[in-house]
Amino acid sequence: MPTMTCHWRHEAFSRDAGIRTNEDAARTNVDSARTGILTDEHQEVMNGRPVLVEDATGRVYQSADLPPDTRVVVARVGDPPPPLFENARRAGFDIVAAD
């Protein structure tokens, strides 16, 4: 199964109320850092578009499910990057290789 280990981080965000202030986020104890895998072989993959699967909960994210400006950082990409990396970019993920 093609997978890539990754993490993503974003500002505290609520779809119904927009971007939260730091005070709001602290009050609700929102943790905006996530770890997981990027894969294109999962039961929720549609049209071959990769998804993120969160380690802690198993929740599946498509690119449209993430808050705006969420950057996905992938470990051990290599040169040239594997097809999964480029497919994730085409699917709408803002994805970069870890330094």
mmCIF file with all atom_site columns, C-alpha atoms in Angstrom:
data_model
loop_
_atom_site.group_PDB
_atom_site.id
_atom_site.type_symbol
_atom_site.label_atom_id
_atom_site.label_alt_id
_atom_site.label_comp_id
_atom_site.label_asym_id
_atom_site.label_entity_id
_atom_site.label_seq_id
_atom_site.pdbx_PDB_ins_code
_atom_site.Cartn_x
_atom_site.Cartn_y
_atom_site.Cartn_z
_atom_site.occupancy
_atom_site.B_iso_or_equiv
_atom_site.pdbx_formal_charge
_atom_site.auth_seq_id
_atom_site.auth_comp_id
_atom_site.auth_asym_id
_atom_site.auth_atom_id
_atom_site.pdbx_PDB_model_num
ATOM 1  C CA . MET A 1 1  ? 0.000   0.000  0.000  1.00 0.00 ? 1  MET A CA 1
ATOM 2  C CA . PRO A 1 2  ? 1.591   3.326  -1.021 1.00 0.00 ? 2  PRO A CA 1
ATOM 3  C CA . THR A 1 3  ? 1.701   5.529  2.062  1.00 0.00 ? 3  THR A CA 1
ATOM 4  C CA . MET A 1 4  ? 3.752   8.475  3.257  1.00 0.00 ? 4  MET A CA 1
ATOM 5  C CA . THR A 1 5  ? 4.172   9.504  6.911  1.00 0.00 ? 5  THR A CA 1
ATOM 6  C CA . CYS A 1 6  ? 3.195   13.128 7.452  1.00 0.00 ? 6  CYS A CA 1
ATOM 7  C CA . HIS A 1 7  ? 1.999   15.804 9.868  1.00 0.00 ? 7  HIS A CA 1
ATOM 8  C CA . TRP A 1 8  ? -0.128  18.895 9.389  1.00 0.00 ? 8  TRP A CA 1
ATOM 9  C CA . ARG A 1 9  ? -0.816  21.961 11.439 1.00 0.00 ? 9  ARG A CA 1
ATOM 10 C CA . HIS A 1 10 ? -3.253  24.819 11.087 1.00 0.00 ? 10 HIS A CA 1
ATOM 11 C CA . GLU A 1 11 ? -4.644  27.701 13.083 1.00 0.00 ? 11 GLU A CA 1
ATOM 12 C CA . ALA A 1 12 ? -7.589  26.866 15.276 1.00 0.00 ? 12 ALA A CA 1
ATOM 13 C CA . PHE A 1 13 ? -10.545 26.902 12.918 1.00 0.00 ? 13 PHE A CA 1
ATOM 14 C CA . SER A 1 14 ? -14.271 26.336 13.100 1.00 0.00 ? 14 SER A CA 1
ATOM 15 C CA . ARG A 1 15 ? -16.280 25.861 9.913  1.00 0.00 ? 15 ARG A CA 1
ATOM 16 C CA . ASP A 1 16 ? -19.344 27.486 11.455 1.00 0.00 ? 16 ASP A CA 1
ATOM 17 C CA . ALA A 1 17 ? -17.586 30.495 13.002 1.00 0.00 ? 17 ALA A CA 1
ATOM 18 C CA . GLY A 1 18 ? -14.464 31.101 10.916 1.00 0.00 ? 18 GLY A CA 1
ATOM 19 C CA . ILE A 1 19 ? -10.993 31.444 12.328 1.00 0.00 ? 19 ILE A CA 1
ATOM 20 C CA . ARG A 1 20 ? -10.846 31.413 16.125 1.00 0.00 ? 20 ARG A CA 1
ATOM 21 C CA . THR A 1 21 ? -8.711  33.768 18.151 1.00 0.00 ? 21 THR A CA 1
ATOM 22 C CA . ASN A 1 22 ? -5.922  32.331 20.303 1.00 0.00 ? 22 ASN A CA 1
ATOM 23 C CA . GLU A 1 23 ? -8.045  33.040 23.368 1.00 0.00 ? 23 GLU A CA 1
ATOM 24 C CA . ASP A 1 24 ? -10.937 31.015 21.910 1.00 0.00 ? 24 ASP A CA 1
ATOM 25 C CA . ALA A 1 25 ? -8.620  28.159 21.012 1.00 0.00 ? 25 ALA A CA 1
ATOM 26 C CA . ALA A 1 26 ? -7.052  28.116 24.493 1.00 0.00 ? 26 ALA A CA 1
ATOM 27 C CA . ARG A 1 27 ? -10.470 28.088 26.116 1.00 0.00 ? 27 ARG A CA 1
ATOM 28 C CA . THR A 1 28 ? -11.584 25.038 24.133 1.00 0.00 ? 28 THR A CA 1
ATOM 29 C CA . ASN A 1 29 ? -8.148  23.387 24.333 1.00 0.00 ? 29 ASN A CA 1
ATOM 30 C CA . VAL A 1 30 ? -7.981  22.868 20.572 1.00 0.00 ? 30 VAL A CA 1
ATOM 31 C CA . ASP A 1 31 ? -4.966  20.932 19.399 1.00 0.00 ? 31 ASP A CA 1
ATOM 32 C CA . SER A 1 32 ? -4.312  21.852 15.794 1.00 0.00 ? 32 SER A CA 1
ATOM 33 C CA . ALA A 1 33 ? -1.342  19.519 15.170 1.00 0.00 ? 33 ALA A CA 1
ATOM 34 C CA . ARG A 1 34 ? -2.081  16.149 13.594 1.00 0.00 ? 34 ARG A CA 1
ATOM 35 C CA . THR A 1 35 ? 0.013   13.190 12.467 1.00 0.00 ? 35 THR A CA 1
ATOM 36 C CA . GLY A 1 36 ? -0.907  10.427 10.095 1.00 0.00 ? 36 GLY A CA 1
ATOM 37 C CA . ILE A 1 37 ? -0.341  8.944  6.691  1.00 0.00 ? 37 ILE A CA 1
ATOM 38 C CA . LEU A 1 38 ? -1.032  10.095 3.176  1.00 0.00 ? 38 LEU A CA 1
ATOM 39 C CA . THR A 1 39 ? -2.398  7.245  1.065  1.00 0.00 ? 39 THR A CA 1
ATOM 40 C CA . ASP A 1 40 ? -4.230  6.544  -2.157 1.00 0.00 ? 40 ASP A CA 1
ATOM 41 C CA . GLU A 1 41 ? -5.356  3.052  -1.115 1.00 0.00 ? 41 GLU A CA 1
ATOM 42 C CA . HIS A 1 42 ? -8.133  3.475  1.442  1.00 0.00 ? 42 HIS A CA 1
ATOM 43 C CA . GLN A 1 43 ? -11.833 2.661  1.321  1.00 0.00 ? 43 GLN A CA 1
ATOM 44 C CA . GLU A 1 44 ? -12.682 6.387  1.264  1.00 0.00 ? 44 GLU A CA 1
ATOM 45 C CA . VAL A 1 45 ? -10.427 7.238  -1.701 1.00 0.00 ? 45 VAL A CA 1
ATOM 46 C CA . MET A 1 46 ? -12.531 8.460  -4.616 1.00 0.00 ? 46 MET A CA 1
ATOM 47 C CA . ASN A 1 47 ? -11.300 8.873  -8.184 1.00 0.00 ? 47 ASN A CA 1
ATOM 48 C CA . GLY A 1 48 ? -7.769  7.928  -7.094 1.00 0.00 ? 48 GLY A CA 1
ATOM 49 C CA . ARG A 1 49 ? -7.412  11.146 -5.054 1.00 0.00 ? 49 ARG A CA 1
ATOM 50 C CA . PRO A 1 50 ? -5.191  10.612 -1.974 1.00 0.00 ? 50 PRO A CA 1
ATOM 51 C CA . VAL A 1 51 ? -6.471  11.118 1.569  1.00 0.00 ? 51 VAL A CA 1
ATOM 52 C CA . LEU A 1 52 ? -4.906  11.771 4.969  1.00 0.00 ? 52 LEU A CA 1
ATOM 53 C CA . VAL A 1 53 ? -5.621  9.231  7.708  1.00 0.00 ? 53 VAL A CA 1
ATOM 54 C CA . GLU A 1 54 ? -5.063  10.624 11.206 1.00 0.00 ? 54 GLU A CA 1
ATOM 55 C CA . ASP A 1 55 ? -3.041  8.398  13.577 1.00 0.00 ? 55 ASP A CA 1
ATOM 56 C CA . ALA A 1 56 ? -4.910  9.189  16.795 1.00 0.00 ? 56 ALA A CA 1
ATOM 57 C CA . THR A 1 57 ? -8.485  8.778  15.567 1.00 0.00 ? 57 THR A CA 1
ATOM 58 C CA . GLY A 1 58 ? -8.329  7.078  12.172 1.00 0.00 ? 58 GLY A CA 1
ATOM 59 C CA . ARG A 1 59 ? -10.319 9.974  10.757 1.00 0.00 ? 59 ARG A CA 1
ATOM 60 C CA . VAL A 1 60 ? -9.965  10.426 7.003  1.00 0.00 ? 60 VAL A CA 1
ATOM 61 C CA . TYR A 1 61 ? -9.431  13.860 5.450  1.00 0.00 ? 61 TYR A CA 1
ATOM 62 C CA . GLN A 1 62 ? -9.711  14.856 1.823  1.00 0.00 ? 62 GLN A CA 1
ATOM 63 C CA . SER A 1 63 ? -8.098  18.131 0.778  1.00 0.00 ? 63 SER A CA 1
ATOM 64 C CA . ALA A 1 64 ? -11.433 19.979 1.007  1.00 0.00 ? 64 ALA A CA 1
ATOM 65 C CA . ASP A 1 65 ? -11.884 18.826 4.633  1.00 0.00 ? 65 ASP A CA 1
ATOM 66 C CA . LEU A 1 66 ? -8.857  20.765 5.887  1.00 0.00 ? 66 LEU A CA 1
ATOM 67 C CA . PRO A 1 67 ? -9.023  24.414 6.957  1.00 0.00 ? 67 PRO A CA 1
ATOM 68 C CA . PRO A 1 68 ? -7.589  26.944 4.510  1.00 0.00 ? 68 PRO A CA 1
ATOM 69 C CA . ASP A 1 69 ? -3.784  27.304 4.455  1.00 0.00 ? 69 ASP A CA 1
ATOM 70 C CA . THR A 1 70 ? -3.165  23.902 6.051  1.00 0.00 ? 70 THR A CA 1
ATOM 71 C CA . ARG A 1 71 ? 0.279   22.689 5.031  1.00 0.00 ? 71 ARG A CA 1
ATOM 72 C CA . VAL A 1 72 ? 0.975   18.951 4.988  1.00 0.00 ? 72 VAL A CA 1
ATOM 73 C CA . VAL A 1 73 ? 4.615   18.060 5.666  1.00 0.00 ? 73 VAL A CA 1
ATOM 74 C CA . VAL A 1 74 ? 5.744   14.657 4.399  1.00 0.00 ? 74 VAL A CA 1
ATOM 75 C CA . ALA A 1 75 ? 8.768   12.789 5.749  1.00 0.00 ? 75 ALA A CA 1
ATOM 76 C CA . ARG A 1 76 ? 11.293  10.934 3.583  1.00 0.00 ? 76 ARG A CA 1
ATOM 77 C CA . VAL A 1 77 ? 10.130  12.074 0.152  1.00 0.00 ? 77 VAL A CA 1
ATOM 78 C CA . GLY A 1 78 ? 13.241  11.336 -1.897 1.00 0.00 ? 78 GLY A CA 1
ATOM 79 C CA . ASP A 1 79 ? 14.293  12.623 -5.289 1.00 0.00 ? 79 ASP A CA 1
ATOM 80 C CA . PRO A 1 80 ? 12.362  12.371 -7.490 1.00 0.00 ? 80 PRO A CA 1
ATOM 81 C CA . PRO A 1 81 ? 9.221   12.453 -5.345 1.00 0.00 ? 81 PRO A CA 1
ATOM 82 C CA . PRO A 1 82 ? 6.973   9.399  -5.598 1.00 0.00 ? 82 PRO A CA 1
ATOM 83 C CA . PRO A 1 83 ? 3.771   9.621  -7.678 1.00 0.00 ? 83 PRO A CA 1
ATOM 84 C CA . LEU A 1 84 ? 1.674   9.763  -4.488 1.00 0.00 ? 84 LEU A CA 1
ATOM 85 C CA . PHE A 1 85 ? 3.320   13.093 -3.565 1.00 0.00 ? 85 PHE A CA 1
ATOM 86 C CA . GLU A 1 86 ? 2.468   14.673 -6.922 1.00 0.00 ? 86 GLU A CA 1
ATOM 87 C CA . ASN A 1 87 ? -1.043  13.162 -6.923 1.00 0.00 ? 87 ASN A CA 1
ATOM 88 C CA . ALA A 1 88 ? -1.695  14.769 -3.521 1.00 0.00 ? 88 ALA A CA 1
ATOM 89 C CA . ARG A 1 89 ? -0.729  18.167 -4.937 1.00 0.00 ? 89 ARG A CA 1
ATOM 90 C CA . ARG A 1 90 ? -3.068  17.699 -7.880 1.00 0.00 ? 90 ARG A CA 1
ATOM 91 C CA . ALA A 1 91 ? -5.820  16.646 -5.449 1.00 0.00 ? 91 ALA A CA 1
ATOM 92 C CA . GLY A 1 92 ? -5.556  20.025 -3.692 1.00 0.00 ? 92 GLY A CA 1
ATOM 93 C CA . PHE A 1 93 ? -3.300  19.366 -0.700 1.00 0.00 ? 93 PHE A CA 1
ATOM 94 C CA . ASP A 1 94 ? -0.698  22.049 0.095  1.00 0.00 ? 94 ASP A CA 1
ATOM 95 C CA . ILE A 1 95 ? 2.070   19.499 0.509  1.00 0.00 ? 95 ILE A CA 1
ATOM 96 C CA . VAL A 1 96 ? 5.806   19.941 1.074  1.00 0.00 ? 96 VAL A CA 1
ATOM 97 C CA . ALA A 1 97 ? 8.748   17.678 1.842  1.00 0.00 ? 97 ALA A CA 1
ATOM 98 C CA . ALA A 1 98 ? 10.262  17.799 5.335  1.00 0.00 ? 98 ALA A CA 1
ATOM 99 C CA . ASP A 1 99 ? 13.688  19.426 5.441  1.00 0.00 ? 99 ASP A CA 1
#
